[in-house]
Amino acid sequence: MTSFVEPPLKGVRVVELTHTILGPSCGMILADLGAEVIKVEPVDGDRTRRLRGFGGGFFGYFNRNKKSLALDADAPEGRKVLVKLLQSADVMIENFAPGSMAKRGLGPEHVEKINPRLVYCALKGFLPGPYEKRPALDEVVQMMGGLAYMTGPSGRPLRAGTSVVDIVGGMFGAFGTVLALKQRDRTG
């Protein structure tokens, strides 16, 4: 006899402000674990909704089990809706360039005032330092990290066929988020 076990993150609400693969991968894993993930998209929708050819399935795959909401987070009406979502959330995920969320009034120091118990998951390509502001496209990180040199023939680096760095980065983001939730529940 099989009994139903509730998913481990049932009751956890995540507000996801992400794009491409890294951020959506993190939210996808949390949603797969039972969290209610609300993906906030620009008014014209996430860019991956419009991909064609081999990219045609990206949006559906990386955003499965999520709810979607399109709004202009910089307009007063959209900001009110976003603030209300953040007030009721346990987690916020973002993967935009360093400093861009703070410029929009959505950096950790701003969001903490909206909801002091919120876990803020910021997924970035590079740590603070000389590369911090550089775009961290998956293939760039594969090259800089040496993965491409292990994948291709000797002396001819080859990008892995999938965005492995973004997907694994999202996995570690989800892992860190679950640990932060556990710590929050333990310490307040």
Short mmCIF file of C-alpha atoms in Angstrom, two decimals:
data_model
loop_
_atom_site.label_atom_id
_atom_site.label_comp_id
_atom_site.label_asym_id
_atom_site.label_seq_id
_atom_site.Cartn_x
_atom_site.Cartn_y
_atom_site.Cartn_z
CA MET A 1 0.00 0.00 0.00
CA THR A 2 1.32 3.40 -0.97
CA SER A 3 0.72 6.36 1.27
CA PHE A 4 0.98 9.98 0.23
CA VAL A 5 3.74 11.98 1.85
CA GLU A 6 3.50 15.74 1.62
CA PRO A 7 6.44 17.34 -0.19
CA PRO A 8 9.13 18.74 2.12
CA LEU A 9 8.65 22.39 1.14
CA LYS A 10 4.84 22.44 1.28
CA GLY A 11 3.79 25.76 2.80
CA VAL A 12 6.93 27.62 1.68
CA ARG A 13 6.24 30.59 -0.60
CA VAL A 14 8.94 31.73 -3.03
CA VAL A 15 8.88 34.94 -5.07
CA GLU A 16 11.14 34.45 -8.08
CA LEU A 17 12.53 37.46 -9.97
CA THR A 18 14.80 35.66 -12.43
CA HIS A 19 15.65 35.15 -16.08
CA THR A 20 17.38 32.69 -18.43
CA ILE A 21 18.48 29.42 -16.75
CA LEU A 22 20.41 29.94 -13.49
CA GLY A 23 17.63 31.58 -11.47
CA PRO A 24 14.76 29.56 -12.94
CA SER A 25 16.69 26.33 -12.19
CA CYS A 26 16.79 27.25 -8.51
CA GLY A 27 13.08 28.03 -8.43
CA MET A 28 12.28 24.87 -10.40
CA ILE A 29 13.97 22.66 -7.81
CA LEU A 30 12.20 24.43 -4.93
CA ALA A 31 8.88 24.00 -6.78
CA ASP A 32 9.64 20.33 -7.42
CA LEU A 33 10.16 19.98 -3.65
CA GLY A 34 6.69 21.39 -3.01
CA ALA A 35 7.25 25.13 -2.54
CA GLU A 36 4.73 27.54 -4.02
CA VAL A 37 6.93 29.44 -6.48
CA ILE A 38 5.54 32.63 -7.99
CA LYS A 39 7.63 33.72 -10.96
CA VAL A 40 7.33 37.47 -11.49
CA GLU A 41 7.87 38.28 -15.15
CA PRO A 42 8.10 41.55 -17.07
CA VAL A 43 4.85 42.72 -18.66
CA ASP A 44 5.90 41.25 -22.03
CA GLY A 45 6.83 37.92 -20.40
CA ASP A 46 10.09 36.12 -19.79
CA ARG A 47 12.35 36.17 -22.87
CA THR A 48 12.63 32.39 -22.87
CA ARG A 49 8.90 32.17 -23.65
CA ARG A 50 9.78 33.43 -27.15
CA LEU A 51 12.69 31.09 -27.91
CA ARG A 52 12.31 28.92 -30.99
CA GLY A 53 14.07 25.84 -32.32
CA PHE A 54 16.16 23.98 -29.74
CA GLY A 55 15.32 26.63 -27.12
CA GLY A 56 11.57 26.21 -27.58
CA GLY A 57 11.17 24.04 -24.49
CA PHE A 58 13.30 26.13 -22.13
CA PHE A 59 10.48 28.08 -20.51
CA GLY A 60 8.25 25.08 -19.89
CA TYR A 61 11.08 22.96 -18.53
CA PHE A 62 12.73 25.48 -16.20
CA ASN A 63 9.45 26.98 -14.99
CA ARG A 64 7.41 23.84 -14.36
CA ASN A 65 5.30 23.68 -11.20
CA LYS A 66 5.40 27.48 -10.85
CA LYS A 67 2.77 30.18 -10.94
CA SER A 68 3.51 33.16 -13.18
CA LEU A 69 2.60 36.80 -12.75
CA ALA A 70 3.46 39.54 -15.24
CA LEU A 71 3.86 43.02 -13.80
CA ASP A 72 5.95 46.16 -14.06
CA ALA A 73 7.78 46.10 -10.72
CA ASP A 74 8.98 49.67 -11.26
CA ALA A 75 5.48 51.15 -11.74
CA PRO A 76 3.60 52.13 -8.55
CA GLU A 77 0.78 49.60 -9.08
CA GLY A 78 3.17 46.78 -9.89
CA ARG A 79 5.40 47.65 -6.95
CA LYS A 80 2.41 47.44 -4.57
CA VAL A 81 1.62 43.94 -5.80
CA LEU A 82 5.26 42.87 -5.52
CA VAL A 83 5.59 44.27 -1.98
CA LYS A 84 2.44 42.41 -0.96
CA LEU A 85 3.88 39.18 -2.37
CA LEU A 86 7.19 39.74 -0.55
CA GLN A 87 5.38 40.39 2.73
CA SER A 88 3.84 36.92 2.54
CA ALA A 89 6.91 35.11 1.15
CA ASP A 90 9.54 32.96 2.80
CA VAL A 91 12.09 33.30 -0.01
CA MET A 92 13.01 35.69 -2.81
CA ILE A 93 15.26 34.51 -5.64
CA GLU A 94 17.00 36.85 -8.08
CA ASN A 95 19.83 36.45 -10.59
CA PHE A 96 20.36 39.88 -12.06
CA ALA A 97 23.66 41.75 -12.39
CA PRO A 98 25.25 42.85 -9.11
CA GLY A 99 23.73 46.10 -7.88
CA SER A 100 20.79 46.10 -10.29
CA MET A 101 18.25 44.98 -7.68
CA ALA A 102 19.51 47.58 -5.18
CA LYS A 103 19.10 50.30 -7.82
CA ARG A 104 15.46 49.22 -8.16
CA GLY A 105 14.93 49.25 -4.39
CA LEU A 106 14.87 45.44 -4.23
CA GLY A 107 18.31 44.66 -2.80
CA PRO A 108 18.65 42.63 0.41
CA GLU A 109 18.74 45.76 2.58
CA HIS A 110 15.46 46.99 1.03
CA VAL A 111 13.62 43.68 1.08
CA GLU A 112 14.60 43.06 4.71
CA LYS A 113 12.53 46.12 5.65
CA ILE A 114 9.52 44.64 3.83
CA ASN A 115 9.91 41.19 5.41
CA PRO A 116 12.68 40.62 8.00
CA ARG A 117 12.21 36.81 7.92
CA LEU A 118 12.63 36.56 4.15
CA VAL A 119 15.49 34.42 2.83
CA TYR A 120 17.13 36.39 0.00
CA CYS A 121 18.79 34.14 -2.58
CA ALA A 122 20.99 36.14 -4.97
CA LEU A 123 22.57 33.96 -7.67
CA LYS A 124 25.63 35.58 -9.23
CA GLY A 125 28.27 34.41 -11.67
CA PHE A 126 31.28 35.87 -9.90
CA LEU A 127 32.10 36.79 -6.33
CA PRO A 128 33.03 40.38 -5.39
CA GLY A 129 36.29 41.26 -7.10
CA PRO A 130 37.64 42.20 -10.52
CA TYR A 131 35.13 40.03 -12.45
CA GLU A 132 32.07 40.86 -10.34
CA LYS A 133 30.40 43.09 -12.94
CA ARG A 134 31.17 40.86 -15.94
CA PRO A 135 28.39 38.89 -17.59
CA ALA A 136 28.60 35.31 -16.38
CA LEU A 137 27.15 33.42 -19.31
CA ASP A 138 27.30 29.67 -18.85
CA GLU A 139 29.84 29.18 -21.65
CA VAL A 140 32.09 31.91 -20.24
CA VAL A 141 32.15 30.24 -16.83
CA GLN A 142 32.78 26.85 -18.47
CA MET A 143 35.82 28.32 -20.22
CA MET A 144 37.14 30.26 -17.23
CA GLY A 145 36.57 27.37 -14.83
CA GLY A 146 38.31 24.82 -17.04
CA LEU A 147 35.31 22.58 -17.75
CA ALA A 148 35.51 23.23 -21.49
CA TYR A 149 39.16 22.14 -21.49
CA MET A 150 38.16 18.80 -19.94
CA THR A 151 35.29 18.30 -22.39
CA GLY A 152 36.92 18.87 -25.77
CA PRO A 153 39.89 17.24 -27.48
CA SER A 154 43.35 18.16 -26.22
CA GLY A 155 44.07 21.84 -26.89
CA ARG A 156 40.58 22.50 -28.28
CA PRO A 157 38.12 23.49 -25.55
CA LEU A 158 34.52 22.54 -26.14
CA ARG A 159 31.47 23.90 -24.37
CA ALA A 160 29.37 21.20 -22.72
CA GLY A 161 26.20 20.55 -24.70
CA THR A 162 23.92 21.89 -21.98
CA SER A 163 24.08 24.87 -19.63
CA VAL A 164 25.55 22.69 -16.91
CA VAL A 165 27.03 25.57 -14.90
CA ASP A 166 23.68 27.39 -14.73
CA ILE A 167 21.77 24.23 -13.85
CA VAL A 168 24.24 23.14 -11.14
CA GLY A 169 24.39 26.74 -9.88
CA GLY A 170 20.60 26.70 -9.53
CA MET A 171 20.82 23.39 -7.68
CA PHE A 172 23.31 24.82 -5.19
CA GLY A 173 21.11 27.93 -4.86
CA ALA A 174 18.17 25.71 -3.94
CA PHE A 175 20.32 23.73 -1.50
CA GLY A 176 21.53 26.94 0.17
CA THR A 177 17.97 28.28 0.32
CA VAL A 178 16.71 25.15 2.09
CA LEU A 179 19.57 25.43 4.59
CA ALA A 180 18.80 29.13 5.15
CA LEU A 181 15.13 28.29 5.79
CA LYS A 182 16.16 25.65 8.32
CA GLN A 183 18.50 28.12 10.05
CA ARG A 184 15.79 30.81 10.04
CA ASP A 185 13.35 28.40 11.67
CA ARG A 186 15.96 27.49 14.25
CA THR A 187 17.17 30.99 15.14
CA GLY A 188 14.33 33.30 14.06
#
